[in-house]
C-alpha angles and dihedrals in degrees: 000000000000089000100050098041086058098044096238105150095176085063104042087046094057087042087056099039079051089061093256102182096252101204099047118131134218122231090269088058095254132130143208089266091044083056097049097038091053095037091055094240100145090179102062082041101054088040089055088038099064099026077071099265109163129230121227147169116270122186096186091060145045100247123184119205122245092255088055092044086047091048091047 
């Protein structure tokens, strides 16, 4: 998540070429799509988004949908 939080691709793209467990969740219930998505970084978005990351609803944490990050 810290990757993604902090909108360092380089990073999130070696952590998934590694075999980083994409979907895990924070104890918050976030995960690394739910921090990109919230800290504005399109690039890790977009990076999670089409390595098949999933979207889903989390209560613990703004999330903007693919289409609002997109639109910026």
């Amino acid at each position: 998540a810290w990757s993604s939080a902090n909108g360092h691709v380089g990073v999130a793209r070696y952590l998934l070429k590694k075999g980083a467990q994409v979907d895990a969740r924070d104890l918050a219930g976030s995960s690394a799509l739910d921090w990109a998505a919230f800290s504005g970084h399109t690039g890790v978005t977009n990076l999670l988004l089409s390595n098949g990351v999933k979207q889903t609803e989390n209560k613990n944490l703004f999330v903007l949908t693919q289409d609002q990050i997109l639109q910026g």
